């Protein structure tokens, strides 16, 4: 499986995290880590999302960019993950 780290910039609204998580799950990606920062004096939120899947990360990238409140998505880095049985 491949792990991908995404940096997402979005307008802060109560449902933005739910929308991002729903799209991630529907596209077949598993969430490994999540970090969200929201400054009280800002209308924006920064979300760092680490996901894993055998699917191409571009599928998730393009769907996240279609969300109305998402201003930008950046693929930070990827690494292969070894799974031992």
mmCIF file of N, CA and C in Angstrom:
data_model
loop_
_atom_site.group_PDB
_atom_site.id
_atom_site.type_symbol
_atom_site.label_atom_id
_atom_site.label_comp_id
_atom_site.label_asym_id
_atom_site.label_seq_id
_atom_site.Cartn_x
_atom_site.Cartn_y
_atom_site.Cartn_z
ATOM 1 N N UNK A 1 0.836 -1.191 0.000
ATOM 2 C CA UNK A 1 0.000 0.000 0.000
ATOM 3 C C UNK A 1 0.873 1.244 0.000
ATOM 4 N N UNK A 2 0.345 2.274 -0.606
ATOM 5 C CA UNK A 2 1.064 3.551 -0.631
ATOM 6 C C UNK A 2 0.419 4.512 0.360
ATOM 7 N N UNK A 3 1.262 5.265 1.037
ATOM 8 C CA UNK A 3 0.773 6.316 1.927
ATOM 9 C C UNK A 3 1.001 7.658 1.256
ATOM 10 N N UNK A 4 0.019 8.535 1.379
ATOM 11 C CA UNK A 4 0.095 9.863 0.779
ATOM 12 C C UNK A 4 -0.271 10.896 1.832
ATOM 13 N N UNK A 5 0.461 11.994 1.833
ATOM 14 C CA UNK A 5 0.163 13.092 2.757
ATOM 15 C C UNK A 5 -0.383 14.258 1.938
ATOM 16 N N UNK A 6 -1.561 14.743 2.344
ATOM 17 C CA UNK A 6 -2.212 15.836 1.642
ATOM 18 C C UNK A 6 -2.332 17.043 2.566
ATOM 19 N N UNK A 7 -2.086 18.222 2.030
ATOM 20 C CA UNK A 7 -2.305 19.465 2.757
ATOM 21 C C UNK A 7 -3.508 20.140 2.112
ATOM 22 N N UNK A 8 -4.549 20.356 2.904
ATOM 23 C CA UNK A 8 -5.809 20.901 2.397
ATOM 24 C C UNK A 8 -6.065 22.256 3.054
ATOM 25 N N UNK A 9 -6.356 23.248 2.238
ATOM 26 C CA UNK A 9 -6.759 24.572 2.711
ATOM 27 C C UNK A 9 -8.235 24.728 2.391
ATOM 28 N N UNK A 10 -9.027 25.117 3.378
ATOM 29 C CA UNK A 10 -10.465 25.225 3.157
ATOM 30 C C UNK A 10 -11.054 26.360 3.978
ATOM 31 N N UNK A 11 -12.261 26.765 3.593
ATOM 32 C CA UNK A 11 -13.014 27.749 4.370
ATOM 33 C C UNK A 11 -13.614 27.013 5.553
ATOM 34 N N UNK A 12 -13.481 27.574 6.732
ATOM 35 C CA UNK A 12 -13.997 26.902 7.924
ATOM 36 C C UNK A 12 -15.522 26.965 7.953
ATOM 37 N N UNK A 13 -16.118 25.801 8.051
ATOM 38 C CA UNK A 13 -17.549 25.669 8.289
ATOM 39 C C UNK A 13 -17.720 24.347 9.037
ATOM 40 N N UNK A 14 -18.774 24.214 9.818
ATOM 41 C CA UNK A 14 -18.908 23.042 10.685
ATOM 42 C C UNK A 14 -18.849 21.696 9.953
ATOM 43 N N UNK A 15 -19.276 21.655 8.702
ATOM 44 C CA UNK A 15 -19.359 20.374 7.995
ATOM 45 C C UNK A 15 -18.171 20.064 7.092
ATOM 46 N N UNK A 16 -17.175 20.931 7.012
ATOM 47 C CA UNK A 16 -16.085 20.722 6.063
ATOM 48 C C UNK A 16 -15.308 19.436 6.343
ATOM 49 N N UNK A 17 -15.037 19.146 7.593
ATOM 50 C CA UNK A 17 -14.283 17.934 7.910
ATOM 51 C C UNK A 17 -15.086 16.689 7.532
ATOM 52 N N UNK A 18 -16.384 16.695 7.800
ATOM 53 C CA UNK A 18 -17.233 15.558 7.431
ATOM 54 C C UNK A 18 -17.228 15.330 5.926
ATOM 55 N N UNK A 19 -17.297 16.387 5.149
ATOM 56 C CA UNK A 19 -17.284 16.256 3.684
ATOM 57 C C UNK A 19 -15.971 15.651 3.191
ATOM 58 N N UNK A 20 -14.862 16.137 3.739
ATOM 59 C CA UNK A 20 -13.547 15.633 3.332
ATOM 60 C C UNK A 20 -13.409 14.156 3.691
ATOM 61 N N UNK A 21 -13.830 13.780 4.889
ATOM 62 C CA UNK A 21 -13.730 12.382 5.310
ATOM 63 C C UNK A 21 -14.628 11.476 4.477
ATOM 64 N N UNK A 22 -15.822 11.956 4.129
ATOM 65 C CA UNK A 22 -16.744 11.160 3.314
ATOM 66 C C UNK A 22 -16.159 10.914 1.922
ATOM 67 N N UNK A 23 -15.625 11.954 1.292
ATOM 68 C CA UNK A 23 -15.026 11.808 -0.031
ATOM 69 C C UNK A 23 -13.839 10.845 0.028
ATOM 70 N N UNK A 24 -13.031 10.967 1.069
ATOM 71 C CA UNK A 24 -11.864 10.092 1.241
ATOM 72 C C UNK A 24 -12.295 8.629 1.331
ATOM 73 N N UNK A 25 -13.297 8.354 2.130
ATOM 74 C CA UNK A 25 -13.792 6.976 2.290
ATOM 75 C C UNK A 25 -14.422 6.458 1.002
ATOM 76 N N UNK A 26 -15.228 7.274 0.343
ATOM 77 C CA UNK A 26 -15.909 6.851 -0.879
ATOM 78 C C UNK A 26 -14.930 6.572 -2.009
ATOM 79 N N UNK A 27 -13.794 7.205 -1.994
ATOM 80 C CA UNK A 27 -12.781 6.979 -3.041
ATOM 81 C C UNK A 27 -11.851 5.818 -2.711
ATOM 82 N N UNK A 28 -12.084 5.135 -1.603
ATOM 83 C CA UNK A 28 -11.326 3.933 -1.285
ATOM 84 C C UNK A 28 -10.009 4.172 -0.566
ATOM 85 N N UNK A 29 -9.900 5.278 0.159
ATOM 86 C CA UNK A 29 -8.683 5.583 0.898
ATOM 87 C C UNK A 29 -8.936 5.413 2.390
ATOM 88 N N UNK A 30 -7.939 4.884 3.068
ATOM 89 C CA UNK A 30 -8.014 4.705 4.517
ATOM 90 C C UNK A 30 -7.235 5.836 5.181
ATOM 91 N N UNK A 31 -7.808 6.437 6.211
ATOM 92 C CA UNK A 31 -7.155 7.547 6.901
ATOM 93 C C UNK A 31 -6.196 7.007 7.952
ATOM 94 N N UNK A 32 -4.949 7.423 7.874
ATOM 95 C CA UNK A 32 -3.912 7.003 8.820
ATOM 96 C C UNK A 32 -3.655 8.075 9.875
ATOM 97 N N UNK A 33 -3.730 9.339 9.477
ATOM 98 C CA UNK A 33 -3.493 10.449 10.411
ATOM 99 C C UNK A 33 -4.246 11.673 9.917
ATOM 100 N N UNK A 34 -4.626 12.512 10.885
ATOM 101 C CA UNK A 34 -5.381 13.722 10.571
ATOM 102 C C UNK A 34 -4.994 14.811 11.556
ATOM 103 N N UNK A 35 -4.721 16.001 11.035
ATOM 104 C CA UNK A 35 -4.418 17.145 11.886
ATOM 105 C C UNK A 35 -5.118 18.366 11.287
ATOM 106 N N UNK A 36 -5.851 19.090 12.134
ATOM 107 C CA UNK A 36 -6.572 20.257 11.658
ATOM 108 C C UNK A 36 -6.236 21.455 12.531
ATOM 109 N N UNK A 37 -5.909 22.585 11.895
ATOM 110 C CA UNK A 37 -5.624 23.825 12.606
ATOM 111 C C UNK A 37 -6.594 24.902 12.143
ATOM 112 N N UNK A 38 -7.197 25.576 13.119
ATOM 113 C CA UNK A 38 -8.107 26.675 12.816
ATOM 114 C C UNK A 38 -7.810 27.821 13.775
ATOM 115 N N UNK A 39 -7.356 28.926 13.221
ATOM 116 C CA UNK A 39 -7.111 30.115 14.043
ATOM 117 C C UNK A 39 -8.443 30.806 14.292
ATOM 118 N N UNK A 40 -8.657 31.245 15.510
ATOM 119 C CA UNK A 40 -9.942 31.856 15.876
ATOM 120 C C UNK A 40 -10.268 33.107 15.076
ATOM 121 N N UNK A 41 -9.250 33.837 14.654
ATOM 122 C CA UNK A 41 -9.488 35.079 13.919
ATOM 123 C C UNK A 41 -9.483 34.879 12.401
ATOM 124 N N UNK A 42 -9.591 33.634 11.953
ATOM 125 C CA UNK A 42 -9.522 33.325 10.528
ATOM 126 C C UNK A 42 -10.756 32.545 10.081
ATOM 127 N N UNK A 43 -11.103 32.733 8.816
ATOM 128 C CA UNK A 43 -12.197 31.958 8.221
ATOM 129 C C UNK A 43 -11.683 30.697 7.548
ATOM 130 N N UNK A 44 -10.382 30.444 7.646
ATOM 131 C CA UNK A 44 -9.773 29.307 6.959
ATOM 132 C C UNK A 44 -9.325 28.242 7.940
ATOM 133 N N UNK A 45 -9.188 27.035 7.423
ATOM 134 C CA UNK A 45 -8.716 25.904 8.201
ATOM 135 C C UNK A 45 -7.662 25.173 7.370
ATOM 136 N N UNK A 46 -6.631 24.672 8.050
ATOM 137 C CA UNK A 46 -5.589 23.866 7.405
ATOM 138 C C UNK A 46 -5.727 22.440 7.905
ATOM 139 N N UNK A 47 -5.797 21.508 6.979
ATOM 140 C CA UNK A 47 -5.952 20.097 7.332
ATOM 141 C C UNK A 47 -4.822 19.313 6.690
ATOM 142 N N UNK A 48 -4.099 18.549 7.507
ATOM 143 C CA UNK A 48 -3.100 17.616 6.988
ATOM 144 C C UNK A 48 -3.683 16.225 7.136
ATOM 145 N N UNK A 49 -3.736 15.507 6.038
ATOM 146 C CA UNK A 49 -4.375 14.210 5.998
ATOM 147 C C UNK A 49 -3.390 13.191 5.436
ATOM 148 N N UNK A 50 -3.138 12.126 6.168
ATOM 149 C CA UNK A 50 -2.314 11.029 5.663
ATOM 150 C C UNK A 50 -3.243 9.867 5.381
ATOM 151 N N UNK A 51 -3.213 9.395 4.134
ATOM 152 C CA UNK A 51 -4.105 8.318 3.703
ATOM 153 C C UNK A 51 -3.289 7.195 3.088
ATOM 154 N N UNK A 52 -3.884 6.001 3.056
ATOM 155 C CA UNK A 52 -3.229 4.889 2.376
ATOM 156 C C UNK A 52 -4.231 4.188 1.476
ATOM 157 N N UNK A 53 -3.719 3.715 0.343
ATOM 158 C CA UNK A 53 -4.532 2.984 -0.618
ATOM 159 C C UNK A 53 -3.628 2.482 -1.730
ATOM 160 N N UNK A 54 -4.132 1.519 -2.458
ATOM 161 C CA UNK A 54 -3.418 1.088 -3.657
ATOM 162 C C UNK A 54 -3.905 1.868 -4.878
ATOM 163 N N UNK A 55 -4.926 2.675 -4.685
ATOM 164 C CA UNK A 55 -5.472 3.489 -5.765
ATOM 165 C C UNK A 55 -4.596 4.738 -5.959
ATOM 166 N N UNK A 56 -4.594 5.308 -7.163
ATOM 167 C CA UNK A 56 -3.821 6.537 -7.410
ATOM 168 C C UNK A 56 -4.366 7.707 -6.592
ATOM 169 N N UNK A 57 -3.476 8.456 -5.974
ATOM 170 C CA UNK A 57 -3.875 9.575 -5.121
ATOM 171 C C UNK A 57 -4.543 10.686 -5.931
ATOM 172 N N UNK A 58 -4.303 10.726 -7.234
ATOM 173 C CA UNK A 58 -4.924 11.756 -8.073
ATOM 174 C C UNK A 58 -6.443 11.636 -8.082
ATOM 175 N N UNK A 59 -6.977 10.422 -7.876
ATOM 176 C CA UNK A 59 -8.428 10.240 -7.795
ATOM 177 C C UNK A 59 -8.994 11.011 -6.605
ATOM 178 N N UNK A 60 -8.321 10.915 -5.479
ATOM 179 C CA UNK A 60 -8.757 11.628 -4.287
ATOM 180 C C UNK A 60 -8.536 13.133 -4.443
ATOM 181 N N UNK A 61 -7.395 13.509 -4.974
ATOM 182 C CA UNK A 61 -7.053 14.917 -5.182
ATOM 183 C C UNK A 61 -8.137 15.631 -5.999
ATOM 184 N N UNK A 62 -8.510 15.048 -7.131
ATOM 185 C CA UNK A 62 -9.484 15.711 -8.010
ATOM 186 C C UNK A 62 -10.857 15.821 -7.360
ATOM 187 N N UNK A 63 -11.253 14.832 -6.572
ATOM 188 C CA UNK A 63 -12.552 14.887 -5.913
ATOM 189 C C UNK A 63 -12.568 15.904 -4.775
ATOM 190 N N UNK A 64 -11.474 15.996 -4.039
ATOM 191 C CA UNK A 64 -11.403 16.991 -2.963
ATOM 192 C C UNK A 64 -11.438 18.410 -3.522
ATOM 193 N N UNK A 65 -10.801 18.629 -4.666
ATOM 194 C CA UNK A 65 -10.784 19.956 -5.283
ATOM 195 C C UNK A 65 -12.174 20.389 -5.734
ATOM 196 N N UNK A 66 -13.080 19.442 -5.942
ATOM 197 C CA UNK A 66 -14.444 19.763 -6.376
ATOM 198 C C UNK A 66 -15.326 20.243 -5.231
ATOM 199 N N UNK A 67 -14.902 20.022 -3.990
ATOM 200 C CA UNK A 67 -15.709 20.456 -2.850
ATOM 201 C C UNK A 67 -15.748 21.984 -2.799
ATOM 202 N N UNK A 68 -16.927 22.521 -2.573
ATOM 203 C CA UNK A 68 -17.150 23.963 -2.642
ATOM 204 C C UNK A 68 -16.254 24.750 -1.693
ATOM 205 N N UNK A 69 -16.097 24.295 -0.460
ATOM 206 C CA UNK A 69 -15.355 25.058 0.535
ATOM 207 C C UNK A 69 -13.853 24.795 0.524
ATOM 208 N N UNK A 70 -13.371 23.913 -0.347
ATOM 209 C CA UNK A 70 -11.939 23.607 -0.417
ATOM 210 C C UNK A 70 -11.267 24.596 -1.363
ATOM 211 N N UNK A 71 -10.277 25.321 -0.840
ATOM 212 C CA UNK A 71 -9.559 26.323 -1.629
ATOM 213 C C UNK A 71 -8.355 25.722 -2.350
ATOM 214 N N UNK A 72 -7.747 24.684 -1.754
ATOM 215 C CA UNK A 72 -6.577 24.083 -2.373
ATOM 216 C C UNK A 72 -6.190 22.775 -1.723
ATOM 217 N N UNK A 73 -5.583 21.907 -2.530
ATOM 218 C CA UNK A 73 -5.081 20.620 -2.047
ATOM 219 C C UNK A 73 -3.692 20.439 -2.622
ATOM 220 N N UNK A 74 -2.759 20.055 -1.774
ATOM 221 C CA UNK A 74 -1.384 19.811 -2.210
ATOM 222 C C UNK A 74 -0.974 18.419 -1.757
ATOM 223 N N UNK A 75 -0.414 17.645 -2.679
ATOM 224 C CA UNK A 75 0.120 16.328 -2.337
ATOM 225 C C UNK A 75 1.536 16.553 -1.832
ATOM 226 N N UNK A 76 1.753 16.305 -0.526
ATOM 227 C CA UNK A 76 3.036 16.624 0.111
ATOM 228 C C UNK A 76 4.111 15.580 -0.155
ATOM 229 N N UNK A 77 3.776 14.319 0.088
ATOM 230 C CA UNK A 77 4.768 13.281 -0.165
ATOM 231 C C UNK A 77 4.104 11.928 -0.119
ATOM 232 N N UNK A 78 4.797 10.950 -0.667
ATOM 233 C CA UNK A 78 4.254 9.601 -0.609
ATOM 234 C C UNK A 78 5.365 8.638 -0.245
ATOM 235 N N UNK A 79 4.972 7.563 0.397
ATOM 236 C CA UNK A 79 5.946 6.523 0.716
ATOM 237 C C UNK A 79 5.239 5.182 0.693
ATOM 238 N N UNK A 80 5.977 4.146 0.365
ATOM 239 C CA UNK A 80 5.373 2.816 0.357
ATOM 240 C C UNK A 80 5.383 2.272 1.770
ATOM 241 N N UNK A 81 4.388 1.509 2.069
ATOM 242 C CA UNK A 81 4.224 0.966 3.409
ATOM 243 C C UNK A 81 4.264 -0.549 3.314
ATOM 244 N N UNK A 82 5.151 -1.166 4.042
ATOM 245 C CA UNK A 82 5.242 -2.610 4.043
ATOM 246 C C UNK A 82 4.324 -3.162 5.122
ATOM 247 N N UNK A 83 3.526 -4.129 4.725
ATOM 248 C CA UNK A 83 2.629 -4.758 5.685
ATOM 249 C C UNK A 83 3.069 -6.206 5.824
ATOM 250 N N UNK A 84 3.407 -6.593 7.034
ATOM 251 C CA UNK A 84 3.826 -7.967 7.274
ATOM 252 C C UNK A 84 2.681 -8.735 7.917
ATOM 253 N N UNK A 85 2.591 -9.982 7.541
ATOM 254 C CA UNK A 85 1.506 -10.822 8.077
ATOM 255 C C UNK A 85 1.953 -11.569 9.292
#
